[in-house]
Backbone as JSON, one array per atom type, in Angstrom:
{
  "sequence": "XXXXXXXXXXXXXXXXXXXXXXXXXXXXXXXXXXXXXXXXXXXXXXXXXXXXXXXXXXXXXXXXXXXXXXXXXXXXXXXXXXXXXXXXXXXXXXXXXXXXXXXXXXXXXXXXXXXXXXXXXXXXXXXXXXXXXXXXXXXXXXXXXXXXXXXXXXXXXXXXXXXXXXXXXXXXXXXXXXXXXXXXXXXXXXXXXXXXXXXXXXXXXXXXXXXXXXXXXXXXXXXXXXXXXXXXXXXXXXXXXXXXXXXXXXXXXXXXXXXXXXXXXXXXXXXXXXXX",
  "N": [[-8.93, -27.32, -23.36], [-9.39, -29.95, -23.96], [-6.96, -31.11, -23.18], [-7.06, -30.64, -20.42], [-9.27, -32.22, -19.75], [-8.43, -34.88, -20.36], [-6.23, -35.03, -18.71], [-7.47, -34.95, -16.24], [-8.96, -37.36, -16.31], [-6.93, -39.29, -16.64], [-5.51, -38.78, -14.34], [-7.29, -39.65, -12.33], [-7.35, -42.36, -12.97], [-4.66, -43.09, -12.54], [-4.5, -42.64, -9.83], [-5.88, -44.79, -8.87], [-4.47, -47.08, -9.74], [-1.72, -46.66, -9.71], [1.55, -47.35, -8.45], [3.61, -46.78, -5.5], [6.18, -46.13, -6.36], [5.67, -45.19, -8.94], [4.18, -42.91, -8.34], [6.12, -41.39, -7.02], [7.87, -41.02, -9.14], [6.32, -39.42, -10.86], [6.02, -37.17, -9.26], [8.68, -36.31, -9.05], [9.14, -35.75, -11.74], [7.34, -33.66, -12.12], [8.46, -31.76, -10.37], [10.87, -31.34, -11.71], [10.02, -30.17, -14.11], [8.92, -27.84, -13.06], [11.24, -26.62, -12.08], [12.56, -26.09, -14.49], [10.78, -24.27, -15.68], [10.87, -22.18, -13.8], [13.52, -21.45, -14.08], [13.5, -20.45, -16.7], [11.8, -18.29, -16.33], [13.47, -16.56, -14.97], [14.79, -15.17, -16.91], [12.91, -13.44, -17.79], [12.82, -10.55, -17.24], [14.72, -9.55, -19.11], [13.56, -10.27, -21.55], [11.14, -8.82, -21.36], [12.1, -6.19, -21.32], [13.1, -6.04, -23.92], [10.72, -6.33, -25.36], [9.36, -3.99, -24.6], [11.09, -2.06, -25.64], [10.84, -2.57, -28.38], [8.1, -2.04, -28.77], [7.93, 0.69, -28.08], [9.7, 1.86, -29.93], [8.34, 1.39, -32.3], [5.79, 2.49, -31.96], [5.97, 4.79, -30.45], [6.02, 6.91, -27.46], [3.4, 7.11, -26.75], [2.3, 4.65, -26.53], [2.37, 3.85, -23.92], [0.19, 5.05, -22.75], [-1.94, 3.57, -23.74], [-1.3, 1.09, -22.63], [-1.58, 1.78, -19.96], [-4.35, 2.29, -19.8], [-5.32, -0.27, -20.25], [-4.29, -1.65, -18.02], [-5.63, -0.26, -16.01], [-8.28, -1.0, -16.54], [-8.18, -3.79, -16.07], [-7.44, -3.87, -13.32], [-9.62, -2.5, -12.23], [-11.75, -4.26, -12.78], [-10.96, -6.47, -11.26], [-10.98, -5.34, -8.71], [-13.7, -4.72, -8.47], [-14.77, -7.28, -8.46], [-13.61, -8.3, -6.1], [-14.57, -6.53, -4.12], [-17.29, -6.2, -4.47], [-18.69, -8.34, -5.88], [-17.83, -10.84, -4.66], [-18.33, -10.26, -1.83], [-21.11, -9.98, -2.04], [-21.94, -12.57, -2.66], [-21.19, -13.89, -0.29], [-22.82, -12.52, 1.53], [-25.37, -13.28, 0.68], [-25.34, -16.01, 1.26], [-24.73, -16.18, 4.05], [-26.3, -14.24, 5.17], [-25.45, -11.97, 6.52], [-23.5, -9.04, 7.34], [-20.88, -8.88, 5.13], [-18.48, -7.52, 5.04], [-16.73, -7.04, 7.32], [-15.5, -9.59, 7.6], [-14.41, -9.8, 5.02], [-12.59, -7.68, 5.11], [-10.7, -8.61, 6.99], [-9.67, -10.82, 5.59], [-8.57, -9.59, 3.3], [-6.67, -7.96, 4.52], [-4.99, -9.78, 5.91], [-4.27, -11.71, 4.01], [-4.23, -10.85, 1.23], [-2.25, -8.89, 1.0], [0.31, -10.07, 1.36], [0.13, -11.9, -0.74], [0.01, -10.17, -2.88], [2.62, -9.19, -3.08], [4.23, -11.49, -3.23], [3.18, -12.75, -5.44], [2.3, -15.3, -5.9], [0.11, -17.87, -5.48], [0.52, -20.36, -4.4], [2.72, -19.95, -2.71], [1.46, -18.46, -0.81], [-0.12, -20.14, 0.62], [0.59, -21.1, 3.33], [0.13, -18.71, 4.75], [-2.62, -18.33, 4.44], [-3.53, -20.65, 5.7], [-2.81, -20.19, 8.37], [-4.39, -17.95, 8.82], [-6.98, -19.06, 8.63], [-6.89, -20.7, 10.85], [-6.75, -18.75, 12.86], [-9.27, -17.69, 12.53], [-10.76, -19.62, 13.64], [-11.71, -21.82, 12.22], [-12.86, -25.01, 10.93], [-10.43, -27.45, 10.94], [-10.32, -29.73, 9.34], [-11.69, -28.87, 7.16], [-10.41, -26.48, 6.1], [-7.85, -27.46, 5.64], [-8.07, -28.82, 3.33], [-9.47, -27.13, 1.54], [-7.9, -24.79, 1.25], [-5.27, -25.48, 0.05], [-6.38, -26.63, -2.29], [-7.86, -24.52, -3.3], [-5.86, -22.77, -4.07], [-5.14, -23.51, -6.61], [-7.5, -23.89, -8.02], [-9.36, -21.86, -7.44], [-9.42, -19.37, -9.2], [-10.24, -16.7, -9.96], [-9.16, -14.2, -10.62], [-7.37, -14.87, -12.67], [-9.18, -15.73, -14.63], [-10.44, -13.3, -15.19], [-8.29, -11.87, -16.29], [-7.7, -13.4, -18.62], [-10.13, -13.1, -20.02], [-10.41, -10.27, -20.36], [-8.04, -9.61, -21.76], [-8.41, -11.08, -24.1], [-10.73, -9.88, -25.14], [-9.65, -7.39, -25.58], [-7.88, -7.91, -27.69], [-9.76, -8.65, -29.64], [-11.08, -6.19, -29.91], [-9.0, -4.62, -30.95], [-8.65, -5.82, -33.44], [-11.03, -5.26, -34.59], [-13.2, -6.96, -34.26], [-16.49, -7.72, -33.67], [-18.12, -8.39, -30.65], [-20.77, -9.97, -29.24], [-23.18, -9.99, -26.48], [-24.04, -12.67, -25.63], [-21.87, -14.19, -26.66], [-19.78, -13.08, -25.22], [-20.43, -13.9, -22.64], [-20.12, -16.66, -22.98], [-17.38, -16.66, -23.47], [-16.45, -15.84, -20.95], [-17.17, -18.06, -19.42], [-15.62, -20.11, -20.61], [-13.08, -19.04, -20.09], [-13.06, -19.15, -17.33], [-13.13, -21.94, -16.76], [-10.83, -22.62, -18.14], [-8.94, -21.26, -16.63], [-8.63, -22.91, -14.47], [-6.62, -24.6, -15.18], [-4.4, -23.02, -15.2], [-0.95, -22.31, -14.96], [0.99, -22.45, -11.96], [2.82, -20.31, -11.79], [4.5, -17.12, -12.16], [2.68, -15.07, -14.31], [1.3, -17.17, -15.42], [-1.41, -17.34, -16.21], [-1.49, -15.89, -18.56], [-0.64, -17.51, -20.61], [-2.83, -18.86, -21.45], [-4.31, -17.27, -23.05], [-4.22, -17.56, -25.94], [-5.88, -19.82, -26.21], [-8.43, -18.82, -25.53], [-8.63, -16.85, -27.5], [-8.88, -18.4, -29.75], [-11.55, -18.98, -29.95], [-12.61, -16.99, -31.47], [-11.46, -17.27, -33.88], [-8.96, -16.14, -34.11], [-5.66, -15.83, -35.27], [-2.8, -17.68, -34.07], [-0.35, -16.31, -34.0], [-1.05, -13.66, -33.62], [-2.45, -13.73, -31.2], [-0.36, -14.47, -29.57], [1.05, -12.12, -29.46], [-0.54, -10.7, -27.72], [0.08, -12.01, -25.37], [2.7, -11.13, -25.01], [2.22, -8.43, -24.49], [0.88, -8.76, -22.11], [2.95, -9.67, -20.44], [4.44, -7.36, -20.28], [2.84, -5.62, -18.78], [2.63, -7.15, -16.59], [3.72, -6.91, -14.0], [2.07, -5.29, -12.45], [-0.51, -6.26, -13.09], [-0.37, -9.07, -12.52], [0.16, -9.06, -9.81], [-2.16, -7.94, -8.6], [-3.95, -9.83, -9.54], [-3.12, -12.22, -8.25], [-3.49, -11.45, -5.6], [-6.28, -11.2, -5.51], [-7.06, -13.85, -6.12], [-5.91, -15.37, -4.0], [-6.78, -14.21, -1.54], [-9.48, -14.69, -1.55], [-9.72, -17.35, -1.0], [-9.56, -18.03, 1.9], [-11.79, -16.49, 2.53], [-14.09, -17.69, 1.33], [-13.83, -20.2, 2.42], [-14.29, -19.7, 5.12], [-16.9, -18.82, 4.85], [-18.29, -21.16, 4.09], [-17.8, -22.74, 6.37], [-19.03, -21.24, 8.46], [-21.64, -21.27, 7.52], [-22.33, -23.99, 7.64], [-22.19, -24.38, 10.38], [-24.28, -22.75, 11.22], [-26.44, -24.13, 10.11], [-26.44, -26.4, 11.67], [-27.31, -25.36, 13.97], [-25.53, -24.29, 15.73], [-23.85, -21.74, 17.64], [-22.67, -18.95, 15.86], [-19.73, -17.38, 15.86], [-18.54, -15.64, 14.21], [-16.3, -13.24, 13.74], [-15.24, -13.27, 16.23], [-13.51, -15.23, 17.31], [-11.2, -14.77, 15.87], [-10.45, -12.19, 16.74], [-9.95, -12.77, 19.41], [-7.71, -14.53, 19.3], [-5.9, -12.83, 18.1], [-5.53, -10.94, 20.11], [-4.44, -12.61, 22.05], [-2.08, -13.2, 20.79]],
  "CA": [[-9.95, -28.02, -22.61], [-9.15, -31.38, -24.17], [-5.83, -31.5, -22.33], [-7.53, -30.67, -19.03], [-10.18, -33.36, -19.57], [-7.68, -36.13, -20.32], [-5.4, -34.99, -17.5], [-8.37, -35.3, -15.14], [-9.3, -38.78, -16.41], [-5.72, -40.08, -16.39], [-5.18, -38.6, -12.92], [-8.14, -40.55, -11.55], [-6.91, -43.73, -13.23], [-3.38, -43.3, -11.86], [-4.75, -42.7, -8.38], [-6.39, -46.12, -8.56], [-3.59, -48.2, -10.09], [-0.28, -46.34, -9.65], [2.3, -47.77, -7.27], [4.32, -45.69, -4.84], [7.3, -45.73, -7.23], [5.12, -44.38, -10.03], [3.83, -41.61, -7.78], [7.36, -40.66, -6.77], [8.39, -40.62, -10.44], [5.52, -38.3, -11.35], [6.35, -36.01, -8.44], [10.01, -35.86, -9.47], [9.0, -35.16, -13.07], [6.69, -32.37, -11.92], [9.45, -30.85, -9.78], [11.85, -31.01, -12.74], [9.38, -29.2, -15.0], [8.83, -26.57, -12.33], [12.58, -26.04, -12.06], [12.84, -25.56, -15.82], [9.96, -23.07, -15.88], [11.41, -21.12, -12.95], [14.76, -20.99, -14.72], [13.16, -19.62, -17.85], [11.21, -17.04, -15.82], [14.54, -15.68, -14.55], [15.18, -14.33, -18.04], [11.77, -12.62, -18.17], [13.1, -9.11, -17.33], [15.41, -9.23, -20.36], [12.57, -10.34, -22.62], [10.19, -7.71, -21.23], [12.8, -4.98, -21.76], [13.15, -6.08, -25.38], [9.37, -6.08, -25.86], [9.07, -2.58, -24.39], [11.89, -1.3, -26.6], [10.24, -2.75, -29.71], [6.8, -1.35, -28.79], [8.15, 2.14, -28.06], [10.34, 2.26, -31.18], [7.38, 1.3, -33.39], [4.56, 3.25, -31.71], [6.22, 5.99, -29.68], [5.73, 6.87, -26.03], [1.95, 7.06, -26.54], [1.9, 3.27, -26.25], [2.22, 3.69, -22.48], [-1.16, 5.45, -22.41], [-2.8, 2.42, -24.02], [-1.0, 0.09, -21.6], [-2.17, 2.27, -18.71], [-5.79, 2.08, -19.86], [-5.56, -1.71, -20.1], [-4.03, -1.98, -16.62], [-6.72, 0.32, -15.22], [-9.46, -1.84, -16.74], [-7.96, -5.06, -15.37], [-7.49, -3.64, -11.88], [-11.0, -2.13, -11.87], [-12.56, -5.48, -12.8], [-10.58, -7.29, -10.11], [-11.46, -4.65, -7.5], [-15.15, -4.89, -8.44], [-15.03, -8.66, -8.05], [-13.21, -8.49, -4.7], [-15.28, -5.67, -3.18], [-18.73, -6.21, -4.7], [-19.24, -9.65, -6.26], [-17.58, -11.83, -3.61], [-19.11, -9.96, -0.62], [-22.52, -10.23, -2.3], [-22.13, -14.02, -2.53], [-21.1, -14.21, 1.14], [-24.0, -11.96, 2.2], [-26.54, -14.09, 0.33], [-25.25, -17.3, 1.94], [-24.71, -16.06, 5.51], [-27.27, -13.23, 5.6], [-24.75, -11.08, 7.45], [-22.61, -8.06, 6.7], [-19.67, -9.63, 4.8], [-17.28, -6.69, 4.92], [-15.72, -7.3, 8.36], [-14.75, -10.79, 7.22], [-13.64, -9.46, 3.83], [-11.48, -6.83, 5.53], [-9.68, -9.46, 7.6], [-9.03, -11.64, 4.54], [-7.73, -8.7, 2.48], [-5.55, -7.49, 5.33], [-4.09, -10.85, 6.31], [-3.88, -12.59, 2.91], [-3.97, -10.26, -0.08], [-1.03, -8.08, 0.98], [1.45, -10.95, 1.08], [-0.05, -12.46, -2.08], [0.32, -9.1, -3.84], [4.06, -9.04, -3.26], [4.84, -12.76, -3.63], [2.63, -13.07, -6.76], [2.21, -16.75, -5.97], [-0.92, -18.43, -4.59], [1.12, -21.5, -3.69], [3.55, -19.41, -1.63], [0.59, -17.84, 0.19], [-0.89, -21.17, 1.31], [0.79, -21.06, 4.79], [-0.51, -17.51, 5.3], [-4.06, -18.6, 4.5], [-3.77, -21.68, 6.71], [-2.73, -19.52, 9.67], [-5.56, -17.09, 8.92], [-8.12, -19.92, 8.92], [-6.75, -21.11, 12.24], [-7.13, -17.6, 13.68], [-10.72, -17.51, 12.43], [-11.4, -20.71, 14.36], [-12.43, -22.67, 11.27], [-12.65, -26.45, 11.04], [-9.16, -27.8, 10.29], [-10.59, -30.72, 8.3], [-12.2, -28.14, 6.0], [-9.44, -25.59, 5.46], [-6.66, -28.19, 5.21], [-8.35, -29.25, 1.95], [-9.93, -26.04, 0.68], [-6.86, -23.8, 0.98], [-4.39, -25.95, -1.03], [-7.15, -26.83, -3.51], [-8.23, -23.21, -3.81], [-4.7, -22.09, -4.67], [-5.05, -23.87, -8.01], [-8.81, -23.88, -8.68], [-10.06, -20.6, -7.22], [-8.57, -18.45, -9.99], [-11.09, -15.68, -10.56], [-8.31, -13.17, -11.22], [-6.86, -15.39, -13.94], [-10.29, -15.71, -15.58], [-10.62, -11.91, -15.59], [-7.18, -11.51, -17.17], [-7.88, -14.06, -19.91], [-11.28, -12.51, -20.7], [-10.14, -8.88, -20.75], [-7.0, -9.58, -22.78], [-9.0, -11.58, -25.34], [-11.6, -8.83, -25.66], [-8.78, -6.32, -26.09], [-7.42, -8.35, -29.01], [-10.9, -8.53, -30.54], [-11.3, -4.77, -30.16], [-7.93, -4.15, -31.82], [-8.87, -6.37, -34.78], [-12.34, -4.84, -35.08], [-14.14, -8.07, -34.18], [-17.64, -7.41, -32.81], [-18.42, -9.47, -29.71], [-22.07, -9.72, -28.62], [-23.29, -10.37, -25.07], [-23.97, -14.13, -25.43], [-20.51, -14.67, -26.91], [-18.97, -12.62, -24.09], [-20.74, -14.81, -21.52], [-19.45, -17.92, -23.3], [-15.95, -16.43, -23.26], [-16.22, -15.83, -19.5], [-17.26, -19.45, -18.94], [-14.43, -20.81, -21.09], [-11.92, -18.5, -19.37], [-13.12, -19.66, -15.95], [-12.69, -23.33, -16.76], [-9.44, -22.64, -18.58], [-8.1, -20.77, -15.55], [-8.33, -24.02, -13.57], [-5.36, -25.21, -15.6], [-3.32, -22.03, -15.26], [0.25, -22.71, -14.25], [1.19, -21.73, -10.71], [4.01, -19.46, -11.86], [4.2, -15.74, -12.53], [2.25, -14.95, -15.7], [0.75, -18.44, -15.9], [-2.71, -17.16, -16.87], [-1.3, -15.29, -19.88], [-0.41, -18.56, -21.6], [-4.12, -19.39, -21.86], [-4.97, -16.3, -23.93], [-4.47, -18.14, -27.28], [-7.03, -20.72, -26.15], [-9.63, -18.0, -25.59], [-8.66, -16.17, -28.81], [-9.26, -19.36, -30.78], [-13.01, -18.93, -30.08], [-12.94, -15.97, -32.47], [-10.68, -17.53, -35.08], [-7.78, -15.26, -34.15], [-4.45, -16.63, -35.47], [-1.96, -17.81, -32.88], [0.72, -15.32, -33.98], [-1.61, -12.42, -33.07], [-2.73, -13.95, -29.78], [0.92, -14.48, -28.85], [1.4, -10.72, -29.2], [-1.26, -10.31, -26.5], [0.87, -12.52, -24.26], [3.84, -10.22, -24.8], [1.69, -7.23, -23.8], [0.6, -9.17, -20.73], [4.19, -9.71, -19.67], [4.88, -5.98, -20.05], [2.04, -5.05, -17.69], [2.44, -8.22, -15.61], [4.14, -6.56, -12.64], [0.89, -4.79, -11.75], [-1.64, -7.16, -13.34], [-0.22, -10.35, -11.84], [0.1, -8.82, -8.37], [-3.57, -7.82, -8.24], [-4.6, -11.11, -9.83], [-2.8, -13.16, -7.18], [-4.13, -10.96, -4.37], [-7.69, -11.57, -5.59], [-7.19, -15.31, -6.05], [-5.52, -15.94, -2.72], [-7.56, -13.7, -0.42], [-10.83, -15.25, -1.58], [-9.7, -18.73, -0.47], [-10.07, -18.06, 3.29], [-13.11, -15.86, 2.59], [-15.13, -18.67, 1.03], [-13.72, -21.29, 3.39], [-15.01, -19.24, 6.3], [-18.33, -18.78, 4.52], [-18.81, -22.53, 4.15], [-17.74, -23.19, 7.75], [-20.06, -20.55, 9.22], [-22.94, -21.72, 7.03], [-22.58, -25.33, 8.18], [-22.46, -24.22, 11.81], [-25.63, -22.19, 11.37], [-27.39, -25.19, 9.79], [-26.48, -27.32, 12.81], [-27.84, -24.64, 15.12], [-24.45, -23.87, 16.61], [-23.62, -20.29, 17.61], [-21.63, -18.52, 14.93], [-19.03, -16.27, 16.5], [-18.08, -14.83, 13.1], [-14.91, -12.83, 13.87], [-14.84, -13.22, 17.63], [-12.38, -16.1, 17.53], [-10.02, -14.1, 15.3], [-10.06, -11.11, 17.64], [-9.41, -13.38, 20.63], [-6.36, -15.03, 19.03], [-5.06, -11.68, 17.84], [-5.19, -10.39, 21.41], [-3.53, -13.54, 22.71], [-0.76, -13.08, 20.14]],
  "C": [[-9.8, -29.53, -22.75], [-8.03, -31.9, -23.29], [-6.26, -31.61, -20.87], [-8.41, -31.89, -18.77], [-9.38, -34.66, -19.44], [-6.74, -36.17, -19.13], [-6.22, -35.41, -16.28], [-8.65, -36.8, -15.13], [-8.09, -39.65, -16.07], [-5.3, -39.96, -14.92], [-6.0, -39.51, -12.03], [-7.68, -42.0, -11.72], [-5.6, -44.04, -12.5], [-3.55, -43.41, -10.35], [-5.19, -44.1, -7.97], [-5.33, -47.21, -8.71], [-2.11, -47.93, -9.87], [0.34, -46.85, -8.35], [3.01, -46.57, -6.67], [5.49, -45.2, -5.69], [6.83, -44.86, -8.38], [4.76, -42.99, -9.53], [5.07, -40.77, -7.54], [7.97, -40.19, -8.08], [7.65, -39.42, -10.99], [5.82, -37.03, -10.56], [7.71, -35.44, -8.84], [9.95, -35.18, -10.84], [8.35, -33.78, -12.99], [7.66, -31.34, -11.35], [10.48, -30.42, -10.82], [11.28, -29.98, -13.71], [9.27, -27.83, -14.34], [10.18, -25.87, -12.28], [12.94, -25.42, -13.4], [12.07, -24.26, -16.06], [10.5, -21.91, -15.06], [12.7, -20.57, -13.54], [14.5, -20.09, -15.9], [12.62, -18.27, -17.41], [12.3, -16.06, -15.39], [15.0, -14.74, -15.66], [14.05, -13.4, -18.49], [12.08, -11.13, -18.23], [13.8, -8.7, -18.62], [14.43, -9.24, -21.52], [11.59, -9.18, -22.57], [10.82, -6.4, -21.68], [12.87, -4.91, -23.28], [11.78, -5.78, -25.98], [9.0, -4.6, -25.73], [9.82, -1.73, -25.4], [11.27, -1.37, -27.99], [8.94, -1.96, -29.82], [6.98, 0.16, -28.87], [8.75, 2.61, -29.38], [9.36, 2.26, -32.35], [6.19, 2.23, -33.21], [4.77, 4.55, -30.95], [5.81, 5.86, -28.23], [4.23, 6.81, -25.74], [1.47, 5.66, -26.23], [1.67, 3.04, -24.76], [0.83, 4.12, -22.01], [-2.12, 4.29, -22.62], [-2.56, 1.31, -22.99], [-1.63, 0.49, -20.28], [-3.67, 2.06, -18.68], [-6.14, 0.6, -19.66], [-5.35, -2.15, -18.65], [-5.17, -1.48, -15.73], [-7.99, -0.52, -15.34], [-9.33, -3.16, -15.99], [-8.1, -4.89, -13.86], [-8.9, -3.29, -11.43], [-11.89, -3.36, -11.82], [-12.25, -6.36, -11.6], [-11.06, -6.67, -8.81], [-12.97, -4.8, -7.36], [-15.51, -6.3, -7.98], [-14.76, -8.86, -6.57], [-14.11, -7.73, -3.73], [-16.79, -5.7, -3.33], [-19.26, -7.63, -4.91], [-19.07, -10.66, -5.13], [-18.33, -11.51, -2.32], [-20.61, -10.21, -0.82], [-22.83, -11.72, -2.17], [-22.14, -14.43, -1.06], [-22.35, -13.72, 1.88], [-25.24, -12.79, 1.91], [-26.54, -15.41, 1.1], [-25.41, -17.16, 3.45], [-25.78, -15.11, 6.05], [-26.68, -12.35, 6.7], [-23.95, -10.07, 6.65], [-21.27, -8.74, 6.39], [-18.39, -8.83, 4.91], [-16.3, -6.81, 6.08], [-14.87, -8.53, 8.06], [-13.88, -10.52, 6.0], [-12.41, -8.63, 4.2], [-10.35, -7.65, 6.13], [-8.93, -10.26, 6.54], [-8.12, -10.79, 3.65], [-6.49, -8.27, 3.24], [-4.52, -8.59, 5.56], [-3.53, -11.64, 5.12], [-3.44, -11.85, 1.65], [-2.67, -9.47, -0.13], [0.19, -8.94, 0.68], [1.35, -11.56, -0.31], [0.3, -11.43, -3.15], [1.81, -9.03, -4.13], [4.75, -10.35, -3.66], [4.4, -13.17, -5.03], [2.56, -14.58, -6.97], [1.18, -17.25, -4.98], [-0.37, -19.59, -3.78], [1.96, -21.02, -2.51], [2.71, -18.82, -0.51], [-0.26, -18.85, 0.94], [-0.66, -21.15, 2.83], [0.13, -19.86, 5.44], [-2.01, -17.74, 5.45], [-4.4, -19.67, 5.54], [-3.76, -21.06, 8.11], [-3.96, -18.63, 9.88], [-6.81, -17.91, 9.27], [-8.09, -20.41, 10.36], [-7.16, -19.98, 13.18], [-8.63, -17.38, 13.67], [-11.49, -18.61, 13.14], [-12.17, -21.66, 13.47], [-12.06, -24.14, 11.49], [-11.4, -26.83, 10.26], [-9.37, -28.81, 9.17], [-11.09, -30.04, 7.02], [-11.08, -27.34, 5.33], [-8.15, -26.29, 5.05], [-6.83, -28.73, 3.79], [-8.64, -28.05, 1.06], [-8.82, -25.05, 0.33], [-5.86, -24.29, -0.08], [-5.13, -26.14, -2.35], [-7.52, -25.49, -4.15], [-7.09, -22.47, -4.46], [-4.54, -22.41, -6.14], [-6.38, -23.76, -8.75], [-9.55, -22.56, -8.53], [-9.27, -19.47, -7.89], [-9.42, -17.43, -10.72], [-10.29, -14.58, -11.22], [-7.76, -13.6, -12.56], [-7.95, -15.37, -15.01], [-10.55, -14.29, -16.08], [-9.54, -11.5, -16.57], [-7.37, -12.11, -18.56], [-9.01, -13.4, -20.7], [-10.97, -11.11, -21.22], [-9.1, -8.82, -21.87], [-7.54, -10.08, -24.13], [-9.92, -10.54, -25.97], [-10.79, -7.66, -26.2], [-8.25, -6.66, -27.48], [-8.55, -8.21, -30.03], [-11.18, -7.07, -30.9], [-10.26, -4.21, -31.12], [-8.15, -4.6, -33.26], [-10.22, -5.98, -35.37], [-13.37, -5.95, -35.11], [-15.25, -7.71, -33.2], [-17.98, -8.62, -31.95], [-19.75, -9.14, -29.03], [-22.09, -10.26, -27.19], [-23.26, -11.88, -24.88], [-22.57, -14.7, -25.65], [-19.58, -14.27, -25.77], [-19.19, -13.52, -22.88], [-20.06, -16.16, -21.73], [-17.94, -17.8, -23.08], [-15.61, -16.44, -21.78], [-16.23, -17.24, -18.93], [-16.02, -20.24, -19.34], [-13.19, -20.35, -20.33], [-11.89, -19.02, -17.94], [-12.64, -21.1, -15.87], [-11.23, -23.45, -17.2], [-8.49, -22.2, -17.49], [-7.78, -21.85, -14.53], [-6.98, -24.64, -13.91], [-4.21, -24.24, -15.7], [-2.13, -22.49, -14.42], [0.46, -21.84, -13.02], [2.47, -20.93, -10.67], [3.58, -18.07, -12.28], [3.84, -15.69, -14.01], [1.64, -16.21, -16.27], [-0.56, -18.28, -16.64], [-2.57, -16.62, -18.28], [-1.17, -16.36, -20.97], [-1.71, -19.18, -22.09], [-4.89, -18.43, -22.75], [-5.19, -16.87, -25.33], [-5.66, -19.09, -27.31], [-8.33, -19.94, -26.28], [-9.76, -17.3, -26.94], [-9.11, -17.1, -29.91], [-10.78, -19.41, -30.96], [-13.44, -17.98, -31.18], [-12.14, -16.15, -33.76], [-9.46, -16.64, -35.22], [-6.53, -16.12, -34.3], [-3.55, -16.62, -34.25], [-0.87, -16.75, -32.83], [0.23, -13.99, -33.41], [-1.9, -12.59, -31.58], [-1.45, -14.01, -28.97], [1.42, -13.06, -28.59], [0.69, -10.2, -27.96], [-0.53, -10.82, -25.26], [2.05, -11.61, -23.96], [3.4, -8.94, -24.12], [1.41, -7.56, -22.34], [1.84, -9.23, -19.87], [4.7, -8.3, -19.37], [4.15, -5.37, -18.86], [1.92, -6.01, -16.52], [2.81, -7.86, -14.18], [2.95, -6.08, -11.83], [-0.26, -5.79, -11.87], [-1.54, -8.44, -12.52], [-0.29, -10.2, -10.33], [-1.35, -8.72, -7.9], [-4.31, -9.13, -8.47], [-4.37, -12.12, -8.7], [-3.46, -12.75, -5.87], [-5.61, -11.33, -4.36], [-7.88, -13.07, -5.42], [-6.99, -15.83, -4.63], [-6.4, -15.48, -1.57], [-8.97, -14.27, -0.4], [-10.87, -16.68, -1.08], [-10.17, -18.79, 0.98], [-11.45, -17.44, 3.42], [-14.21, -16.89, 2.37], [-15.04, -19.9, 1.94], [-14.47, -20.93, 4.67], [-16.51, -19.2, 6.06], [-18.96, -20.16, 4.64], [-18.86, -23.02, 5.59], [-18.86, -22.56, 8.58], [-21.46, -21.01, 8.8], [-23.3, -23.09, 7.61], [-22.88, -25.26, 9.67], [-23.87, -23.71, 12.04], [-26.7, -23.25, 11.09], [-27.54, -26.17, 10.96], [-27.03, -26.65, 14.07], [-26.79, -24.21, 16.1], [-24.28, -22.35, 16.54], [-22.45, -19.94, 16.69], [-20.99, -17.26, 15.49], [-18.51, -15.26, 15.49], [-16.62, -14.45, 13.29], [-14.42, -12.79, 15.32], [-13.61, -14.05, 17.92], [-11.09, -15.47, 17.02], [-9.53, -13.01, 16.24], [-9.42, -11.66, 18.91], [-7.96, -13.84, 20.4], [-5.4, -13.91, 18.7], [-4.61, -11.05, 19.16], [-4.22, -11.29, 22.16], [-2.13, -13.44, 22.12], [-0.06, -11.82, 20.55]]
}
C-alpha cells in the first residue's frame, strides 16, 4: 500500500513537471520491464510442472482433489459476483432488468478475455462493444482503458480466497470484521496488480501479512496459484474485463435518464448488429 501511495503521489508530480524526454524515458523503461516480465512468464510452464511434480510426490494424487475444491470455490465466487452482485448494482442504479445488458457484455467481452487472459488485450473488444451500444465516446474512451487496470474485482476475489485458504491451512481463526478488512485491503491492493498472467497472485503475501504469516509460507500459496492459474486466471480476467463495458453503459444510461433523454438501452446494439 505504501508503494501504491508513493507511486500515485510521484505520478501526479511528474505529470506537472516532467518534460517530454522524461515521459519518453519512463515509457521506454516501462516497456523494458514488461518485456522482461513477459520473457520470464515464458518459462512458467516448466516451473508449474516442477511444482506439480513436487506436490504430487509429497502428498500423492489426492492433492488434486484439494486443488479442485479451491478452483471450484474461486470460480463460484467469481460467478456469484458476475451474475448476482454486479447485476444488482446495475438494477439499483437504472431501475431496469440488468440481465439483457449483462448477457451482451458476457457474450461480447468475457469470451475473448477468458482465452486471452489479459484485460489490456481485451481493450479493443470492449471499445467496439461500447460503440455498438451507442455509448458516449468521451466516456468509454476513458473508462475502458482505466477499467482494465482499476476494475479488478476478480483479482480481489483471488487474493482474498487464497489468503483465507492459507489461514485455514495454518489453523488461524478469521472473524467477520477481519474478513471484511481483508476484502477491503485486497480490493485496493488489486488496483496495483500487474497486467500480466498471474499478476494478482504476487499480492497474496501482502494480504497474508495482515495475519502475521511468514513470507516463505505465503510464497507457497503463490506456487499453488500458478498451478491452478490456467482456470483461475481465465475466469478472473473474464470477470474483470466484461464488467468494464457493463458499468460504462450503466453510467451512460443513468446520465441520459437524468437529462430526460430517452434511453434506448440495447436498441442501438441490435441495430448495429443487424447493419453488420
